[in-house]
């Protein structure tokens, strides 16, 4: 294996670097999530996810991010296996050495997070990749614009019969939109199925936007899911608590005066970030 | 005081080991742990059996030769001491004491509680030194060394090479041991010229010998009889990054 | 009958070594590669020698008992190492270090050797600093010094309370470098079991692999013995468990003379004996005497009450304390040399003023130091020693005085060597504590480390070349010769005999008996009557060993009982010449104190007219009386005085 040629510290540093990237991403993710809390029927949230979904720089980041997650996991597993192999015969008496509690279970907390990520991806991310069916939204403005464009083409006689029939169907669909399908701002249609989106936007429309807002609402209406999410956020907190400390150590950031600051940051981060994430299911469970 | 001892017995590296149980009575609380084993061994010899082999030499906590995994702790339940400095007053009368050898892939068992720790020497041989030969060196005071640096270097240098850090670590990592030496020489001006190659070579050797990777769990620090600090590991990581990033020197093979 | 030539170069004292170096024969680099040297022992003396010789280009093989060269007993030295740097500007010089060492040794050391030692002392410090030894520094960044027993200047360099450790790790690192370079081959867990002499020259050794029990042969052009001291013949000593005089005895039996065996140093500041399960004694560094004050109660009733646990030392008022060293030796006070401090403690305890439950202990008190300097400063200086004390004794020395008592610590005697550190067997060299050294009848604190490193770094690498220069025509020695076979067979016989006795007494029991005889009859206070009793007792013990020892286990695997047994057998041999040497030396000098030879004031009385010589013993065969040779000591440059520390 090629990996063996990297020094243990190199591998550790890589693990830490990928971890660091994830650490930077989490507050961004959290920020977007918190938009859900705004009582605007999900408008801010939708705008934010629209931006995240369409901006090219963000797209590059997304790939890096995914790679980071994967590499972080792969390295973590690889290192852990190496570590297990370094002690082929275990002790009979389990260690009684006092060590920071979480540091001993990183692979397990990480593993839980990884499993969660699968679930989380199925819930949300795969919808975006069109791997899984979800709920979708469409903005009235956009639907209008698409319809107008086609209408102009119709006037100019550029549509064949089949297309004309489709346009008629589209017209019918639009005129029958029920008010429940509109969000608070009356600007967007939400909670659509994919077929509905196509009905409204026309068959040649490719860019369906997932309606994460509604999906979240529905998901967290389910107590089991909410509980899973909440438990995982606690686990994430544990992972992060050691992770930040550990990251500093791995990158050689240790200083008599400044290390306590890092300790504080890790406490704050490990408490605040998961707490922030946890607010959302809690919100949907209890407030909404 | 009376004790029940569960001791790992293994005739040779290849042999299959097992725990044997021994009862021992009338031990003075002022008796040291190794003296207690001496008493056990004397009784075993009197019964014509093979005494329990264990490593020891100075019996005052400085040579680093002794090292037993006692009731889940390398060097036993007391803090900042070696096995030879452990006294029976630290145990409860009637307690069962389980004694195991250091367990790590790079430390094969030689017999009973004796393990082969030459791996640690091999790491030092890769660069745990300043490459001076005898003679032709400048006056001791020609290079001033700030007191706090000298003191820090001394703290790192006080590692006795016992291997308790490896024994304690859930990953059997030797980072504390290696970093203590790397730190000592990184802190002193004498060690600077070779700093970049030293850290790379020593780490490479450590990996090659099959020690685990550090997960910053700090069991090493908690069990180190000489209270070598985790900051040494951070310093070594820093030295390593600097060596990889800022220097052009490579591994020496 | 002075048959011994110490080969001291001609000329002024201060020129001898320079002159020697400029006129000695050297070996050219191409030939060095063809010459094999065996070094036994990886302490300061062995490791430094092997590293230096390896760097010069010789082919070196080095052996030690422990699992790593870094574990040699030198690691345990706490206090420091002397050098005549005069960094403190307090009037130190090579001459003064030389003079102090000779005087400290009670005028029983060879002038030229001691001068050379003082001369190279400074290079040792430079060398160690260059190796990265973290000596203590002051706030300016310069090397710090402390004072040590037996000196009026601050010339001791130190690294916390772990000087020996740091120096040894320095030497170990130099050794590691050579091992990596391939010039030195390291053989750990190997015990030298015999010396092989071919045509009158040392040509190799036989070892036992302590891991597998294998007997192995090793050949070389020269053999260096750096196996440390034999303090463990006293069973309880401050020496490590594996310290032994066995290798030296093997050489003795092969014809090397053994010099001044009776010069054994008793260290005044050790933790007293607790019980009969005790395996060794722990030294509390001599540096403690810089700030600690030694006392016993003035009133014998108080001492009695303390022994019985009815009274605490802190309850005894100042005027009821007898600071006996300050009283008897106002000029040096608590800093008198070791032998004097030890005897004074014994004198008080024998008179009934001892404080430990056994009656054998005196106080070392830091109360006034803590008042004067503050607890922090005391902690900074001695923190680790205090901690060590508390771990062992379970008493907090910041609050209660420490209890100390003398214990065997160092052996000035050892293999006789000439100026070139060569024994009476050509090609056999001895360095460090294993030779009879430069310390005369008593070693000053912080001088053993100096001597070990001086021998290894700066003396042997020169002098051995003088011998090897005519060996360049000698092909690599074969291990397949008659002599090797004989030595191996003899060893096998010996081991098999020991295993086959299957007697009643364990090695530890016999070792304790030996220790008891030696401490009681050949210990701190000796007299003819007791020594005469000891000799037949030792002979008896030897008989008992060879008929009644019980060693279990086998020959072909790790067997610590067997290791101990072999060493014990040699120690019993050695004990007999210690006793004989002590009996023969009818004077009190240094560590050798004969109760019959004292001044009216109760101080040791030397007899320079009759005993100003090195006693070098020659082995003549089993059950034969050894022969004593005398090397007369001539003091040409120094004025011989009575030692006076008043
Ligand atoms: C507790 C204590 C404190 C001391 N403090 C000081 C101090 O502060 N200052 C000072 O100057 N001196 C001090 N000394 C004295 C000093 O430490 C020793 O005299 C010195 O270190 C001896 O060094 P060495 O190299 O001759 O032998 P050692 O360090 O004893 O080395 C002997 C080596 O020989 C090996 N060996 C022995 N026999 C065999 C064999 N048969 N086969 C193979 N290998 C063998 C051993 O394994 C070991 O490697 C102290 C001594 C003690 C006991
Ligand atoms: C939000 C997701 C995650 C973040 C922010 C994160 C962050 C981090 C960080 C910063 C570190 C410290 C690296 C170091 O000390 O060098 C770390 C370590 C680790 N992570 Fe994660 N991680 C995440 C998810 C995961 C997952 C999914 C796994 C799955 C296996 C995992 C397993 C580990 C392991 C085993 C370690 C090593 C612990 C150590 O070396 O002490 N992590 N993580
Ligand atoms: S770092 Fe501590 S535990 Fe590890 S070898 Fe050194 S002294 Fe022993
Ligand atoms: S025997 Fe030397 S440290 Fe324990």
mmCIF file of N, CA and C in Angstrom, chain B residues 7 9 20-22 37-53 112, chain C residues 506 550 552:
data_model
loop_
_atom_site.group_PDB
_atom_site.id
_atom_site.type_symbol
_atom_site.label_atom_id
_atom_site.label_comp_id
_atom_site.label_asym_id
_atom_site.label_seq_id
_atom_site.Cartn_x
_atom_site.Cartn_y
_atom_site.Cartn_z
ATOM 1 N N UNK B 7 -0.316 -13.478 37.491
ATOM 2 C CA UNK B 7 0.875 -13.072 36.752
ATOM 3 C C UNK B 7 0.944 -13.790 35.406
ATOM 4 N N UNK B 9 2.586 -15.697 32.643
ATOM 5 C CA UNK B 9 3.770 -16.549 32.500
ATOM 6 C C UNK B 9 3.848 -17.011 31.052
ATOM 7 N N UNK B 20 -0.996 -17.159 35.833
ATOM 8 C CA UNK B 20 -0.903 -18.068 36.971
ATOM 9 C C UNK B 20 -1.300 -17.272 38.202
ATOM 10 N N UNK B 21 -1.914 -17.936 39.129
ATOM 11 C CA UNK B 21 -2.338 -17.249 40.349
ATOM 12 C C UNK B 21 -1.456 -17.684 41.511
ATOM 13 N N UNK B 22 -0.988 -16.711 42.256
ATOM 14 C CA UNK B 22 -0.163 -16.998 43.432
ATOM 15 C C UNK B 22 -0.727 -16.241 44.618
ATOM 16 N N UNK B 37 7.859 -9.058 44.627
ATOM 17 C CA UNK B 37 8.084 -10.129 43.636
ATOM 18 C C UNK B 37 9.317 -10.949 43.990
ATOM 19 N N UNK B 38 10.342 -10.280 44.564
ATOM 20 C CA UNK B 38 11.520 -11.031 45.023
ATOM 21 C C UNK B 38 11.100 -12.104 46.021
ATOM 22 N N UNK B 39 10.233 -11.678 46.947
ATOM 23 C CA UNK B 39 9.788 -12.622 47.983
ATOM 24 C C UNK B 39 9.030 -13.775 47.329
ATOM 25 N N UNK B 40 8.176 -13.428 46.377
ATOM 26 C CA UNK B 40 7.455 -14.471 45.649
ATOM 27 C C UNK B 40 8.446 -15.425 44.974
ATOM 28 N N UNK B 41 9.439 -14.825 44.319
ATOM 29 C CA UNK B 41 10.392 -15.651 43.585
ATOM 30 C C UNK B 41 11.189 -16.558 44.504
ATOM 31 N N UNK B 42 11.563 -16.010 45.643
ATOM 32 C CA UNK B 42 12.310 -16.849 46.570
ATOM 33 C C UNK B 42 11.456 -18.051 46.972
ATOM 34 N N UNK B 43 10.167 -17.794 47.170
ATOM 35 C CA UNK B 43 9.310 -18.918 47.554
ATOM 36 C C UNK B 43 9.148 -19.884 46.383
ATOM 37 N N UNK B 44 9.135 -19.353 45.170
ATOM 38 C CA UNK B 44 9.038 -20.252 44.006
ATOM 39 C C UNK B 44 10.292 -21.107 43.883
ATOM 40 N N UNK B 45 11.456 -20.485 44.106
ATOM 41 C CA UNK B 45 12.692 -21.267 44.033
ATOM 42 C C UNK B 45 12.674 -22.329 45.110
ATOM 43 N N UNK B 46 12.200 -21.959 46.289
ATOM 44 C CA UNK B 46 12.122 -22.956 47.354
ATOM 45 C C UNK B 46 11.212 -24.110 46.982
ATOM 46 N N UNK B 47 10.217 -23.818 46.147
ATOM 47 C CA UNK B 47 9.343 -24.904 45.687
ATOM 48 C C UNK B 47 9.875 -25.538 44.416
ATOM 49 N N UNK B 48 11.124 -25.192 44.072
ATOM 50 C CA UNK B 48 11.793 -25.769 42.903
ATOM 51 C C UNK B 48 11.154 -25.397 41.577
ATOM 52 N N UNK B 49 10.398 -24.310 41.555
ATOM 53 C CA UNK B 49 9.892 -23.912 40.242
ATOM 54 C C UNK B 49 10.637 -22.686 39.717
ATOM 55 N N UNK B 50 10.333 -22.362 38.486
ATOM 56 C CA UNK B 50 11.060 -21.264 37.840
ATOM 57 C C UNK B 50 10.498 -19.934 38.317
ATOM 58 N N UNK B 51 11.349 -19.069 38.829
ATOM 59 C CA UNK B 51 10.825 -17.784 39.302
ATOM 60 C C UNK B 51 10.279 -16.937 38.151
ATOM 61 N N UNK B 52 9.487 -15.967 38.513
ATOM 62 C CA UNK B 52 8.902 -15.061 37.519
ATOM 63 C C UNK B 52 9.995 -14.118 37.016
ATOM 64 N N UNK B 53 10.188 -14.081 35.714
ATOM 65 C CA UNK B 53 11.210 -13.173 35.178
ATOM 66 C C UNK B 53 10.613 -11.784 35.007
ATOM 67 N N UNK B 112 8.016 -14.412 30.384
ATOM 68 C CA UNK B 112 7.128 -13.902 31.443
ATOM 69 C C UNK B 112 6.828 -12.414 31.246
ATOM 70 N N UNK C 506 18.735 -20.545 48.631
ATOM 71 C CA UNK C 506 18.589 -19.758 47.413
ATOM 72 C C UNK C 506 19.770 -18.794 47.282
ATOM 73 N N UNK C 550 20.815 -23.414 45.582
ATOM 74 C CA UNK C 550 19.689 -23.949 44.815
ATOM 75 C C UNK C 550 19.370 -22.983 43.673
ATOM 76 N N UNK C 552 17.107 -22.869 40.225
ATOM 77 C CA UNK C 552 16.105 -23.576 39.421
ATOM 78 C C UNK C 552 16.168 -23.078 37.979
#
